[in-house]
Amino acid sequence: MTPTPEPTGGPRTTTAPPDRARRVLRAVAITACVPYLALKTAWLGGSRIGMPEDSLLLDDPAVTAVANLVTLVLDACVIVLALLLTRPWGRRVPAWLLVVPMWTATGLLAPIMTAYPLQLLVRALGGGGPGVSAGDGEGGGEGAEPFLHEWVFGMVYGGFIVQGLSLGALFALYARDRWGHLWRDRVRDLPPAGAAPRAVTGAAALVALVPATLHTLWASGSAMGADGTRLAGRSTGELAVMEATSAVFPLVAVAGAGLLVLGRDGARWVGVRARARARAPVRARVRVRVPVRVRVRVRVRVRVPVWVALAAAWLGSGATATWGGWISLASLGGGGIASGTSGPMYLAYACQMIAGALVAAVGARFLAGRARAHAGATPAPVRPTDAPASAAASTPGPASAPAPVPRPWTPDGPDAGDAPDGRVSP
């Protein structure tokens, strides 16, 4: 029987064991979680390692214990995700059960991976003080209340960066194998989306302007809405890095969603067309300068792959929504964080959650539509053993295919010896 060829256009569902690179990335991701998990476990056990005597974390032990337990569980989820992305059973997990935790992890880690190295650079150049954390706004700058010892930030955020890099690489490999057929095109080949996705993207853009504007003002040194808050005690250079990062991610999210819903129009919008006029002297042999007008037309076409737009929407929406929600939740928990959060800051965090959720909805709708379109365009494979039965069932009676005509037996034929005396072979 002829073996059935596998379909070439669909997603890969192989359950082969992970290769060496994935095993190494998995080990790195799990190992990077160990210091943070050990520190949180020690704090839950009553230890004060890494905390100054008058740390803000000691003001409300109950809230601090709950926060430590939540963050311990969140970091333990990184280990589960690393196993899910590399084990054969991970291919059978429903998409939403993987995508939602991975989107959350990406959103929480991306601002730290971006801001903390830049803050270290600013500090090395003399633009920051000790004890500043990336992304959460809880560090102690010059003149601020102490929060944690400096070595804690290096250990914790260094581990987060390693987790983000290794887990991100594992997810990129997993997504390429399972869903890579959904983003092989270019943005200019996409048809424009309907009215609903465009309206949602437009609403996300309008909402994202609020946190982008406020964070830009705070990054530039403005005290509007930040007087007397926890931002006031931060060193100028590192605060600028943190707030600039918070302003960029909403814009990145909206840009990615805009490319996905606009399709060809979005790619045309990204392309740059410029015209310039300049006066250029022309020298003749008699050295007479004659000014002439030269029209220069510059036309640049940027071919944006679909995966770039998806990555921008993924990173931007995750970082915007998760950090807005995390800081809002921490501020509502009471303690020094709540007393140092103003109304404009709450407004920025709320708008971040809304804008990030809207962009995530646009991306989810886009991928779902692509999956349905691909499933409709890829025919299901038919086994050879099923073909005669289906053909006979669909064309019964005289229209059915005639039976094969028996061949006469010959001594030299393939059936020699099976039907002697010149009889017809069955």
Coordinates of C-alpha atoms in Angstrom, one line a residue:
M1 CA 0.0 0.0 0.0
T2 CA 1.3 3.4 -0.9
P3 CA 2.1 5.5 2.2
T4 CA 0.2 8.8 2.6
P5 CA 2.3 11.9 2.2
E6 CA 2.1 14.4 5.0
P7 CA 0.6 17.8 4.3
T8 CA 3.2 20.5 3.7
G9 CA 1.2 23.7 4.4
G10 CA -0.1 23.1 7.9
P11 CA 1.4 23.5 11.3
R12 CA 4.0 21.1 12.5
T13 CA 2.8 18.8 15.2
T14 CA 5.9 16.7 15.6
T15 CA 6.5 15.4 19.1
A16 CA 10.2 14.8 18.7
P17 CA 12.4 15.4 21.8
P18 CA 13.9 18.9 22.1
D19 CA 17.3 19.4 20.5
R20 CA 20.4 20.3 22.4
A21 CA 19.8 24.1 22.0
R22 CA 16.4 23.9 23.6
R23 CA 17.6 21.7 26.4
V24 CA 20.3 24.3 27.2
L25 CA 17.8 27.2 27.0
R26 CA 15.5 25.3 29.3
A27 CA 18.2 24.6 31.8
V28 CA 19.3 28.3 31.8
A29 CA 15.7 29.5 32.3
I30 CA 15.2 27.2 35.2
T31 CA 18.5 28.0 36.8
A32 CA 17.9 31.7 36.6
C33 CA 14.8 31.3 38.7
V34 CA 16.6 29.7 41.6
P35 CA 18.0 32.9 43.3
Y36 CA 14.7 34.8 43.1
L37 CA 12.7 31.8 44.4
A38 CA 15.2 31.3 47.3
L39 CA 15.1 34.9 48.3
K40 CA 11.3 35.0 48.3
T41 CA 11.1 31.8 50.3
A42 CA 13.5 33.2 52.8
W43 CA 11.3 36.4 53.1
L44 CA 8.2 34.3 53.6
G45 CA 10.0 32.4 56.3
G46 CA 10.6 35.6 58.2
S47 CA 14.1 36.5 57.1
R48 CA 15.1 40.1 56.4
I49 CA 18.0 39.4 54.2
G50 CA 18.6 42.3 51.8
M51 CA 16.3 44.7 53.6
P52 CA 17.5 47.8 55.5
E53 CA 16.2 48.3 59.0
D54 CA 13.8 51.0 57.9
S55 CA 12.7 49.5 54.6
L56 CA 9.3 50.3 53.2
L57 CA 8.6 46.6 53.0
L58 CA 8.5 46.4 56.8
D59 CA 5.7 49.0 57.2
D60 CA 2.9 46.4 56.4
P61 CA 4.1 42.8 56.9
A62 CA 0.8 41.3 55.8
V63 CA 0.8 43.1 52.4
T64 CA 4.5 42.3 52.0
A65 CA 3.8 38.6 52.6
V66 CA 1.0 38.5 50.1
A67 CA 3.1 40.3 47.5
N68 CA 6.0 37.9 48.1
L69 CA 3.7 34.9 47.7
V70 CA 2.2 36.2 44.5
T71 CA 5.6 37.0 43.0
L72 CA 6.9 33.6 44.1
V73 CA 4.1 31.8 42.2
L74 CA 4.7 34.0 39.1
D75 CA 8.4 33.2 39.0
A76 CA 7.6 29.5 39.5
C77 CA 5.4 29.7 36.4
V78 CA 8.5 30.4 34.4
I79 CA 9.7 26.9 35.2
V80 CA 6.4 25.5 34.1
L81 CA 6.5 27.4 30.8
A82 CA 10.1 26.3 30.2
L83 CA 9.0 22.7 30.5
L84 CA 5.9 23.2 28.4
L85 CA 7.9 24.8 25.6
T86 CA 10.3 21.9 25.4
R87 CA 8.4 18.7 26.3
P88 CA 6.3 16.7 23.9
W89 CA 3.2 17.1 25.9
G90 CA 3.5 20.9 25.5
R91 CA 2.4 20.5 21.8
R92 CA -1.0 19.2 23.0
V93 CA -1.7 22.1 25.3
P94 CA -4.5 24.4 24.0
A95 CA -3.2 27.6 22.5
W96 CA -4.9 30.0 25.0
L97 CA -3.5 28.1 28.0
L98 CA 0.0 28.8 26.8
V99 CA -0.4 32.2 25.1
V100 CA -2.0 34.0 28.1
P101 CA 0.7 33.1 30.6
M102 CA 3.4 33.7 28.1
W103 CA 2.0 37.1 27.1
T104 CA 1.9 38.0 30.8
A105 CA 5.5 36.9 31.4
T106 CA 6.7 38.7 28.3
G107 CA 5.0 41.9 29.5
L108 CA 6.4 41.8 32.9
L109 CA 10.0 41.0 31.8
A110 CA 10.3 43.2 28.7
P111 CA 10.4 46.6 30.6
I112 CA 13.0 45.2 33.0
M113 CA 15.2 43.8 30.2
T114 CA 15.0 47.2 28.5
A115 CA 15.2 49.7 31.4
Y116 CA 17.6 48.1 33.9
P117 CA 20.7 47.8 31.6
L118 CA 20.1 51.5 30.5
Q119 CA 19.8 52.5 34.1
L120 CA 23.1 50.8 34.9
L121 CA 24.7 52.7 32.0
V122 CA 23.3 56.0 33.3
R123 CA 24.6 55.2 36.7
A124 CA 28.0 54.3 35.3
L125 CA 28.1 57.7 33.6
G126 CA 27.3 59.4 36.9
G127 CA 23.6 60.1 36.2
G128 CA 22.0 58.1 39.0
G129 CA 22.1 57.1 42.6
P130 CA 22.1 53.8 44.4
G131 CA 19.1 51.6 45.0
V132 CA 17.0 52.2 42.0
S133 CA 14.8 49.5 40.5
A134 CA 13.8 49.2 36.9
G135 CA 10.2 49.6 35.9
D136 CA 8.4 49.5 39.3
G137 CA 9.2 52.9 40.6
E138 CA 9.9 51.6 44.1
G139 CA 13.6 52.2 44.4
G140 CA 15.2 54.7 46.5
G141 CA 17.1 57.4 44.8
E142 CA 19.0 60.2 46.4
G143 CA 17.0 61.4 49.4
A144 CA 14.3 58.7 49.1
E145 CA 13.4 56.2 51.7
P146 CA 15.4 52.9 51.6
F147 CA 13.8 50.0 50.0
L148 CA 16.3 47.1 49.4
H149 CA 20.1 46.7 49.4
E150 CA 21.8 47.3 46.1
W151 CA 22.9 43.7 45.6
V152 CA 19.3 42.5 45.7
F153 CA 18.5 44.6 42.6
G154 CA 21.5 43.2 40.7
M155 CA 20.7 39.6 41.6
V156 CA 16.9 39.8 41.0
Y157 CA 16.9 41.9 37.8
G158 CA 19.9 40.1 36.4
G159 CA 18.0 36.8 36.9
F160 CA 14.9 38.4 35.2
I161 CA 17.0 39.4 32.2
V162 CA 18.4 35.8 31.8
Q163 CA 14.9 34.4 32.2
G164 CA 13.5 36.7 29.6
L165 CA 16.1 35.9 27.0
S166 CA 16.0 32.2 27.5
L167 CA 12.2 31.9 27.8
G168 CA 11.8 34.3 24.8
A169 CA 14.0 32.2 22.6
L170 CA 12.2 29.0 23.6
F171 CA 8.8 30.6 22.8
A172 CA 10.1 31.9 19.5
L173 CA 11.2 28.3 18.5
Y174 CA 7.9 26.8 19.8
A175 CA 5.7 29.4 18.0
R176 CA 7.6 29.0 14.7
D177 CA 7.1 25.2 14.8
R178 CA 3.4 25.3 15.8
W179 CA 2.1 28.6 14.3
G180 CA 4.8 29.8 11.9
H181 CA 2.5 29.3 8.9
L182 CA 0.3 32.1 10.1
W183 CA 2.9 34.9 9.7
R184 CA 4.9 34.0 6.7
D185 CA 3.6 36.9 4.5
R186 CA 4.5 40.6 4.4
V187 CA 2.3 43.3 5.8
R188 CA 1.8 44.7 2.3
D189 CA 0.2 41.4 1.2
L190 CA -2.5 41.6 3.9
P191 CA -5.9 42.8 3.0
P192 CA -7.2 45.7 5.1
A193 CA -9.2 44.6 8.1
G194 CA -12.9 45.3 8.7
A195 CA -14.4 48.2 10.5
A196 CA -14.4 46.6 13.9
P197 CA -10.6 46.0 14.2
R198 CA -9.9 49.4 12.8
A199 CA -12.2 51.0 15.4
V200 CA -10.6 49.1 18.2
T201 CA -7.1 50.0 17.1
G202 CA -8.1 53.7 16.8
A203 CA -9.6 53.6 20.3
A204 CA -6.4 51.9 21.6
A205 CA -4.3 54.7 19.9
L206 CA -6.4 57.4 21.6
V207 CA -6.2 55.8 25.0
A208 CA -2.4 55.1 24.6
L209 CA -1.8 58.8 24.1
V210 CA -2.6 59.5 27.8
P211 CA 0.2 57.3 29.4
A212 CA 2.6 58.1 26.6
T213 CA 2.2 61.8 27.2
L214 CA 2.3 61.6 31.0
H215 CA 5.4 59.3 31.0
T216 CA 7.1 61.6 28.5
L217 CA 6.5 64.6 30.7
W218 CA 7.9 62.9 33.7
A219 CA 10.9 61.6 31.7
S220 CA 11.7 65.2 30.7
G221 CA 11.7 66.3 34.3
S222 CA 8.2 67.8 34.6
A223 CA 6.6 67.5 38.0
M224 CA 3.0 67.8 36.8
G225 CA 1.0 65.2 38.6
A226 CA 4.1 63.8 40.3
D227 CA 4.7 66.3 43.1
G228 CA 5.0 64.6 46.5
T229 CA 4.9 61.1 44.9
R230 CA 7.4 58.3 44.9
L231 CA 8.8 59.7 41.6
A232 CA 9.9 62.9 43.3
G233 CA 12.8 61.1 45.1
R234 CA 14.2 59.3 42.1
S235 CA 17.5 60.4 40.5
T236 CA 16.9 62.3 37.3
G237 CA 18.8 60.1 34.9
E238 CA 17.4 56.8 36.0
L239 CA 13.9 58.2 36.3
A240 CA 14.1 59.5 32.7
V241 CA 15.1 56.0 31.5
M242 CA 12.2 54.3 33.4
E243 CA 9.6 56.8 32.3
A244 CA 10.8 56.9 28.7
T245 CA 10.5 53.1 28.6
S246 CA 7.0 53.3 29.9
A247 CA 6.1 55.9 27.2
V248 CA 7.6 53.9 24.3
F249 CA 5.8 50.5 24.9
P250 CA 2.2 51.9 24.3
L251 CA 3.4 53.5 21.0
V252 CA 5.0 50.2 19.9
A253 CA 1.8 48.3 20.7
V254 CA -0.4 50.7 18.7
A255 CA 2.1 50.7 15.8
G256 CA 2.1 46.9 15.6
A257 CA -1.7 46.7 15.7
G258 CA -2.0 49.5 13.1
L259 CA 0.1 47.5 10.6
L260 CA -2.0 44.4 11.1
V261 CA -5.3 46.1 10.6
L262 CA -4.3 48.4 7.8
G263 CA -2.5 45.8 5.7
R264 CA -1.3 47.2 2.4
D265 CA -2.3 50.7 3.5
G266 CA -0.2 50.4 6.7
A267 CA 2.9 49.2 4.7
R268 CA 2.4 52.2 2.4
W269 CA 2.2 54.5 5.4
V270 CA 5.5 53.1 6.8
G271 CA 7.2 53.7 3.4
V272 CA 8.8 57.1 3.2
R273 CA 8.3 59.3 0.2
A274 CA 10.2 62.6 0.1
R275 CA 10.8 65.2 -2.5
A276 CA 13.5 67.8 -2.2
R277 CA 14.7 70.6 -4.3
A278 CA 18.3 71.8 -4.3
R279 CA 20.4 74.3 -6.2
A280 CA 23.5 72.8 -7.7
P281 CA 26.1 74.9 -9.5
V282 CA 27.2 73.6 -12.9
R283 CA 30.7 74.5 -14.0
A284 CA 31.4 74.9 -17.7
R285 CA 34.9 75.0 -19.2
V286 CA 34.8 78.7 -19.2
R287 CA 34.2 78.5 -15.4
V288 CA 30.8 80.3 -15.6
R289 CA 28.5 79.2 -12.8
V290 CA 25.0 78.6 -13.9
P291 CA 22.5 77.8 -11.1
V292 CA 20.0 75.2 -12.1
R293 CA 17.2 73.5 -10.2
V294 CA 17.6 69.8 -9.6
R295 CA 14.5 67.8 -8.4
V296 CA 15.4 64.9 -6.3
R297 CA 12.7 62.2 -5.6
V298 CA 13.3 59.7 -2.9
R299 CA 11.0 56.8 -2.6
V300 CA 11.7 54.1 0.0
R301 CA 9.6 51.0 0.4
V302 CA 9.8 49.2 3.7
R303 CA 8.9 45.6 3.4
V304 CA 7.6 44.7 6.9
P305 CA 7.1 41.0 7.6
V306 CA 3.9 40.1 9.4
W307 CA 5.9 38.6 12.3
V308 CA 7.5 42.0 13.0
A309 CA 4.1 43.6 13.3
L310 CA 2.9 40.8 15.5
A311 CA 6.0 41.0 17.7
A312 CA 5.5 44.7 18.2
A313 CA 1.9 44.2 19.1
W314 CA 2.8 41.3 21.4
L315 CA 5.6 43.1 23.3
G316 CA 4.0 46.5 23.4
S317 CA 0.6 45.3 24.6
G318 CA 2.0 42.9 27.1
A319 CA 4.4 45.4 28.7
T320 CA 1.7 48.2 28.7
A321 CA -1.1 46.2 30.2
T322 CA 0.7 44.0 32.7
W323 CA 2.8 46.8 34.2
G324 CA -0.2 49.1 34.4
G325 CA -2.1 46.4 36.2
W326 CA 0.8 45.4 38.4
I327 CA 1.6 48.9 39.7
S328 CA -2.1 49.7 40.1
L329 CA -2.6 46.5 42.2
A330 CA 0.5 47.3 44.3
S331 CA -0.7 50.8 44.8
L332 CA -4.1 49.7 45.9
G333 CA -2.5 47.3 48.4
G334 CA -1.7 50.2 50.8
G335 CA 1.7 51.1 52.3
G336 CA 4.3 53.5 51.0
I337 CA 3.5 52.7 47.4
A338 CA -0.2 53.8 47.7
S339 CA 0.7 57.0 49.6
G340 CA 3.2 57.9 46.8
T341 CA 0.8 57.5 43.9
S342 CA -1.1 60.5 42.6
G343 CA -4.3 60.7 40.6
P344 CA -2.5 61.3 37.2
M345 CA -0.4 58.2 37.9
Y346 CA -3.5 56.1 38.5
L347 CA -4.9 57.5 35.3
A348 CA -1.8 56.6 33.4
Y349 CA -1.8 53.0 34.7
A350 CA -5.5 52.6 34.0
C351 CA -5.1 53.8 30.4
Q352 CA -2.1 51.4 30.0
M353 CA -4.3 48.5 31.0
I354 CA -7.1 49.5 28.6
A355 CA -4.8 50.2 25.6
G356 CA -2.8 47.0 26.1
A357 CA -6.0 44.9 26.4
L358 CA -7.4 46.5 23.2
V359 CA -4.2 45.8 21.2
A360 CA -4.1 42.2 22.5
A361 CA -7.7 41.7 21.3
V362 CA -6.8 43.0 17.9
G363 CA -3.8 40.6 17.7
A364 CA -5.9 37.6 18.9
R365 CA -8.6 38.4 16.3
F366 CA -6.0 38.6 13.6
L367 CA -4.4 35.3 14.4
A368 CA -7.7 33.6 14.8
G369 CA -8.8 34.8 11.3
R370 CA -5.5 33.7 9.8
A371 CA -5.9 30.2 11.4
R372 CA -9.5 29.9 10.0
A373 CA -8.4 31.0 6.6
H374 CA -5.5 28.6 6.5
A375 CA -7.6 25.7 7.8
G376 CA -10.1 26.3 5.0
A377 CA -7.4 26.5 2.3
T378 CA -5.6 23.3 3.4
P379 CA -7.6 20.2 2.3
A380 CA -7.6 17.2 4.6
P381 CA -5.4 14.3 3.4
V382 CA -7.3 11.3 2.1
R383 CA -5.9 7.8 2.7
P384 CA -5.6 5.6 -0.4
T385 CA -7.7 2.8 1.3
D386 CA -10.6 5.2 1.7
A387 CA -10.7 6.4 -1.9
P388 CA -12.4 3.4 -3.6
A389 CA -15.0 3.1 -0.9
S390 CA -15.9 6.8 -1.1
A391 CA -15.9 6.7 -4.9
A392 CA -18.2 3.7 -4.9
A393 CA -20.6 5.3 -2.4
S394 CA -20.8 8.5 -4.3
T395 CA -21.5 6.9 -7.8
P396 CA -23.6 3.8 -7.2
G397 CA -25.2 1.7 -9.9
P398 CA -24.2 1.6 -13.6
A399 CA -22.1 4.8 -13.2
S400 CA -19.6 3.0 -11.0
A401 CA -16.2 2.2 -12.4
P402 CA -16.1 -1.1 -14.4
A403 CA -14.3 -4.1 -13.0
P404 CA -10.8 -4.7 -14.4
V405 CA -10.7 -7.0 -17.5
P406 CA -8.9 -10.3 -16.7
R407 CA -5.8 -10.9 -18.6
P408 CA -5.2 -14.2 -20.4
W409 CA -2.7 -16.5 -19.0
T410 CA 0.6 -16.9 -20.8
P411 CA 3.6 -19.1 -19.9
D412 CA 5.9 -16.1 -19.7
G413 CA 3.4 -13.8 -17.9
P414 CA 3.6 -12.8 -14.2
D415 CA 1.0 -15.3 -13.3
A416 CA 2.7 -18.3 -14.9
G417 CA 2.1 -21.5 -12.9
D418 CA -1.0 -20.1 -11.1
A419 CA -3.5 -20.9 -13.9
P420 CA -2.3 -23.9 -16.1
D421 CA -3.9 -25.3 -19.2
G422 CA -4.4 -21.9 -20.7
R423 CA -7.2 -20.9 -18.3
V424 CA -7.7 -17.2 -17.5
S425 CA -6.1 -16.1 -14.3
P426 CA -8.5 -14.7 -11.7

